[in-house]
Coordinates of C-alpha atoms in Angstrom, one line a residue:
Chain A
X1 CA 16.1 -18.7 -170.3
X2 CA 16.2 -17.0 -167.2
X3 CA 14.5 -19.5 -164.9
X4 CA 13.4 -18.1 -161.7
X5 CA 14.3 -14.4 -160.5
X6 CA 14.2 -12.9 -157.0
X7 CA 15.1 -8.9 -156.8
X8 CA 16.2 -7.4 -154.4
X9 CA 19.9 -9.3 -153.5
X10 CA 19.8 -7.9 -150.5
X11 CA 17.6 -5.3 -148.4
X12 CA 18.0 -3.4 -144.7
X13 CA 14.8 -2.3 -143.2
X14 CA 13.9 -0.7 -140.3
X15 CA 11.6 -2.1 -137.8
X16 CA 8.2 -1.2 -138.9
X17 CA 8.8 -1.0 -142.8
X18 CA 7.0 -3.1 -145.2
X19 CA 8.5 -4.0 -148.6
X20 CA 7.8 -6.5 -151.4
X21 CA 10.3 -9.3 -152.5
X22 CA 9.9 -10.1 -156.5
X23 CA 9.7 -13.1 -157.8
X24 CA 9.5 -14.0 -161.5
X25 CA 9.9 -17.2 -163.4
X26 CA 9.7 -18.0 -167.3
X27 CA 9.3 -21.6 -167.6
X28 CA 5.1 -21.0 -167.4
X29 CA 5.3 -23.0 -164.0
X30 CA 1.9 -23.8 -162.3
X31 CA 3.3 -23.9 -158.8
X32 CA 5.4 -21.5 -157.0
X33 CA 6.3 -21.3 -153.5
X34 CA 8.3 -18.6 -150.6
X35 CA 10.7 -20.5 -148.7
X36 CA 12.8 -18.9 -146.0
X37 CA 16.3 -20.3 -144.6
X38 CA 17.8 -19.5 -141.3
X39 CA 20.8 -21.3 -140.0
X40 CA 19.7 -24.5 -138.1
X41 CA 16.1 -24.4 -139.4
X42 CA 16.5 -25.4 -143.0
X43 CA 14.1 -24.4 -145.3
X44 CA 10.3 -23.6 -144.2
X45 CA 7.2 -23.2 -146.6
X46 CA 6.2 -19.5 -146.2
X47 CA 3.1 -19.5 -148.9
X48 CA 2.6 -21.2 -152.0
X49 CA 0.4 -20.9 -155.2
X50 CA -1.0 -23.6 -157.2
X51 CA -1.8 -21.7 -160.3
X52 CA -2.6 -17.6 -161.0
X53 CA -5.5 -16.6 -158.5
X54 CA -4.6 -19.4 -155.9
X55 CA -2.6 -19.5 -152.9
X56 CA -2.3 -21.1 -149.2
X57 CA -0.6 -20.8 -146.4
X58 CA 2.6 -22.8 -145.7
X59 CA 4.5 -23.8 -142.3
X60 CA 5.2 -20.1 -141.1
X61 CA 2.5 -17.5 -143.0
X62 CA 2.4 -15.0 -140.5
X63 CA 3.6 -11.2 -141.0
X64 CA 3.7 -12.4 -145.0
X65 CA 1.1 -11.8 -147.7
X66 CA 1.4 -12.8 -151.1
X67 CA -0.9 -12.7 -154.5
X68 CA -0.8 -14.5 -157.7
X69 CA -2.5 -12.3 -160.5
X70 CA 0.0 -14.1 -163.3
X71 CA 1.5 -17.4 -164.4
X72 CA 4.9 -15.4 -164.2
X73 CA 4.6 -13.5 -160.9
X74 CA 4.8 -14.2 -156.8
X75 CA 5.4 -11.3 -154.7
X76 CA 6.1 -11.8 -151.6
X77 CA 4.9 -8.4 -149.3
X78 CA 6.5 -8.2 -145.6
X79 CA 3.4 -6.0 -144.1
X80 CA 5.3 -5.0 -141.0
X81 CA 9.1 -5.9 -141.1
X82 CA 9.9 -7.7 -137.2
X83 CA 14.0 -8.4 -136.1
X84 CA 12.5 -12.0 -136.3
X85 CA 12.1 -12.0 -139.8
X86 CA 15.8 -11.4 -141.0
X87 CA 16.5 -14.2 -143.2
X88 CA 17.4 -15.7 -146.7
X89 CA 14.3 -15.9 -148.5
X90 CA 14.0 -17.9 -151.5
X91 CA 11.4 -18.3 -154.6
X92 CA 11.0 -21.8 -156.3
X93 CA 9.0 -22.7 -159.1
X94 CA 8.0 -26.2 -160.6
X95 CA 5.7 -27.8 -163.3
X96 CA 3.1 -29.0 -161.6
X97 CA 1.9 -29.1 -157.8
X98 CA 0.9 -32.7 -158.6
X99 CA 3.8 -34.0 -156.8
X100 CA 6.6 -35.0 -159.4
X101 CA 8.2 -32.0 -160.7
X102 CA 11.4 -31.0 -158.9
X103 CA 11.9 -27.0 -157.8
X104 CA 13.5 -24.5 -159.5
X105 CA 15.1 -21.6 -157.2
X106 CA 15.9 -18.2 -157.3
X107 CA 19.1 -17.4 -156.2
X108 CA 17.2 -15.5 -152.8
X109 CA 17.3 -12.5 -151.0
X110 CA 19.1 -11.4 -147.9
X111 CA 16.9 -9.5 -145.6
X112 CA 18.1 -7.6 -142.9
X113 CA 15.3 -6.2 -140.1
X114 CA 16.9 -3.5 -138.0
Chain B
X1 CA 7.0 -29.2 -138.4
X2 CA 10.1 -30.8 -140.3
X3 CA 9.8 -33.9 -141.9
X4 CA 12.8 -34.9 -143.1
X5 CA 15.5 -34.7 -141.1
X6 CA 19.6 -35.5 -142.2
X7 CA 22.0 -37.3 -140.7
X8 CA 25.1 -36.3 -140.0
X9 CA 24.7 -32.3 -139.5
X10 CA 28.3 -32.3 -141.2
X11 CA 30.4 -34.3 -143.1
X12 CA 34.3 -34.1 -144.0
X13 CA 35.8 -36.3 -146.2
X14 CA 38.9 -36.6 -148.7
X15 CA 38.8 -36.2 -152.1
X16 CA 38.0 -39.7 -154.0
X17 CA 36.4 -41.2 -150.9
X18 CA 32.8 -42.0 -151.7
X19 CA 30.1 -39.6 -149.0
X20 CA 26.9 -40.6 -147.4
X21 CA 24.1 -39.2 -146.2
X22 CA 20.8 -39.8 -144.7
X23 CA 17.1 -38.9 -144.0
X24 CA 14.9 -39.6 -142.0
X25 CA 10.7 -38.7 -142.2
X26 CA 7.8 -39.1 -140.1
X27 CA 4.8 -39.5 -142.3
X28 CA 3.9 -41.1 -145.8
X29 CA 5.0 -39.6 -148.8
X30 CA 4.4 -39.4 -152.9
X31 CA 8.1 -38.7 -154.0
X32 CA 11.6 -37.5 -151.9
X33 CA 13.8 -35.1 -153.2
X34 CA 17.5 -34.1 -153.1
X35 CA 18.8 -31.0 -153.8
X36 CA 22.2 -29.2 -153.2
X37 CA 23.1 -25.2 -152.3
X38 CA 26.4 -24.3 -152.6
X39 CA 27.0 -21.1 -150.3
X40 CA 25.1 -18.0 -150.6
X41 CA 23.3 -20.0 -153.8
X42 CA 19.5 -21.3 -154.4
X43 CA 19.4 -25.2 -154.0
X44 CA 19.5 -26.8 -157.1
X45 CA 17.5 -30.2 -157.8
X46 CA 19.8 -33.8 -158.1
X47 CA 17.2 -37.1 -157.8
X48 CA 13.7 -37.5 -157.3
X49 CA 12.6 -40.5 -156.0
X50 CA 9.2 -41.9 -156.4
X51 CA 7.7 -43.9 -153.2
X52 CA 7.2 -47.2 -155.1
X53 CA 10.8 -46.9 -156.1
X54 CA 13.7 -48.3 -154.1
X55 CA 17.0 -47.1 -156.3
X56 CA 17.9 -44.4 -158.7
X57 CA 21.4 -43.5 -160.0
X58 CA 22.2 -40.1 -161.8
X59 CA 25.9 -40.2 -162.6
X60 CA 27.9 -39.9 -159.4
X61 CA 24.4 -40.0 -157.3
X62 CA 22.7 -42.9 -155.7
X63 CA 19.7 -42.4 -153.5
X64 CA 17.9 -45.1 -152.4
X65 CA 14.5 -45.1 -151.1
X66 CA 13.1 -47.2 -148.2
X67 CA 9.8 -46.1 -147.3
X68 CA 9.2 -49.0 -144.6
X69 CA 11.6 -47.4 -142.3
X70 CA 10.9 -44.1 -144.0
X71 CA 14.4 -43.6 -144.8
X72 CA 16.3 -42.2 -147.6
X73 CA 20.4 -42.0 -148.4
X74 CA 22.4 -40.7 -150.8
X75 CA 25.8 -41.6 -152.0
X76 CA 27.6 -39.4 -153.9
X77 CA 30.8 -41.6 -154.9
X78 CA 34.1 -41.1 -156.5
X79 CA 34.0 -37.2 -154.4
X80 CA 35.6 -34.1 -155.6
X81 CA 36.1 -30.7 -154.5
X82 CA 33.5 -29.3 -156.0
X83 CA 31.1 -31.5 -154.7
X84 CA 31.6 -29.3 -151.6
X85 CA 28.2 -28.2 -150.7
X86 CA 25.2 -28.7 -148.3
X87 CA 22.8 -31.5 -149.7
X88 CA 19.3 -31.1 -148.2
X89 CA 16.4 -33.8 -148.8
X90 CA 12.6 -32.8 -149.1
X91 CA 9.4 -34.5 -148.7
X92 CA 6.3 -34.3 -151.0
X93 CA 3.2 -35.0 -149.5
X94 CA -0.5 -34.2 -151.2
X95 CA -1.2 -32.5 -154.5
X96 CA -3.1 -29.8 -156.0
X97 CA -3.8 -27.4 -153.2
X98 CA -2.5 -29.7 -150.9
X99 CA 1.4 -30.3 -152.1
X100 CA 3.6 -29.0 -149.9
X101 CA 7.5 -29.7 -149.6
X102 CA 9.1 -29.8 -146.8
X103 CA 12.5 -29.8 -146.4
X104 CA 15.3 -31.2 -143.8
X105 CA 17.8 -28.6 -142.3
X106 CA 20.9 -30.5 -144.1
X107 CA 24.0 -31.8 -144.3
X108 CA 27.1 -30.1 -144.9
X109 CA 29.2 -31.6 -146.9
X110 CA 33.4 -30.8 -147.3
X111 CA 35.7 -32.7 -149.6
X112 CA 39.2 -31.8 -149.2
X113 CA 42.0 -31.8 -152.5

């Protein structure tokens, strides 16, 4: 059982370039979510998915897009990579949005914006 | 904006000595959250706590919950080196479209052999 699995590990871009982080998780997880982490800031809510087909907007959406055609899936596309966004980004999955199910993560990507 | 916030920003203790920590939140919430990243890992979950609950224990953990003064803690007693790690609490507010969690920006946590 895999859990949930971010590729890349680690990724340099150039100002300008847009990529796509993966996401994947086998545990048939309604809810996923982007986090990223940036020392001092914690964690903040990038976008989130309730179920395939569905997503919203978190704390900090902007320069991000995601999609949810799959259970399994959650890309997470950087449409114009910006200095500001060099981070720690992190996929999580639970059971349920309801409330009550903790978050799995991924063990995140470290994104460098040159 | 962050909801919960932890208190202390950093924490060094020795091993055996028991280590608390705190959080804080601004607004109502359904269930709170602790979760620990050792460095350069995901966080991993420890306790949930339900709002109608006050106490939960999971081995070496105690968190309590007190949502008058919207306040949470965890103890983690009996400390060991490997307990080394930052501990981060999150709130969950809303469901179906509407759950979001939103976590603190931690405490770090150093137990020394």
């Amino acid at each position: 059982n895999a859990g949930v699995t971010q590729t890349p590990k680690f990724q340099v871009l150039k100002t300008g370039q847009s990529m796509t982080l993966q996401c994947a998780q086998d545990m048939n997880h309604e809810y996923m979510s982007w986090y990223r982490q940036d020392p001092g800031m914690g964690l903040r809510l990038i976008h989130y998915s309730v179920g395939a087909g569905i997503t919203d907007q978190g704390e900090v959406p902007n320069g991000y897009n995601v999609s949810r055609s799959t259970t399994e899936d959650f890309p997470l596309r950087l449409l114009s990579a910006a200095p500001s966004q060099t981070s720690v980004y992190f996929c999580a999955s639970s059971y349920s949005g309801r409330g009550n199910s903790p978050l799995h993560f991924g063990n995140g990507t470290r994104l460098t914006v040159t | 904006s962050q909801q919960g916030e932890e208190d202390p920003q950093a924490l060094s203790i020795q091993e055996g000595e028991n280590a608390t920590m705190n959080c804080s939140y601004k607004t109502s919430i359904n269930n709170l959250q602790w979760y620990r990243q050792n460095s350069g890992r995901g966080l991993v979950h420890l306790i949930l706590i339900r709002s109608n609950e006050r106490e939960k224990h999971s081995g070496r953990l105690r968190v309590t919950l007190d949502t008058s003064k919207k306040s949470s803690s965890l103890l983690i007693t009996a400390s060991r080196a490997a307990d080394t790690a930052s501990y981060f609490c999150a709130t969950a507010r809303g469901g179906g479209s509407n759950y979001k969690l939103t976590f603190g920006k931690g405490t770090l946590l150093t137990v020394n052999p």
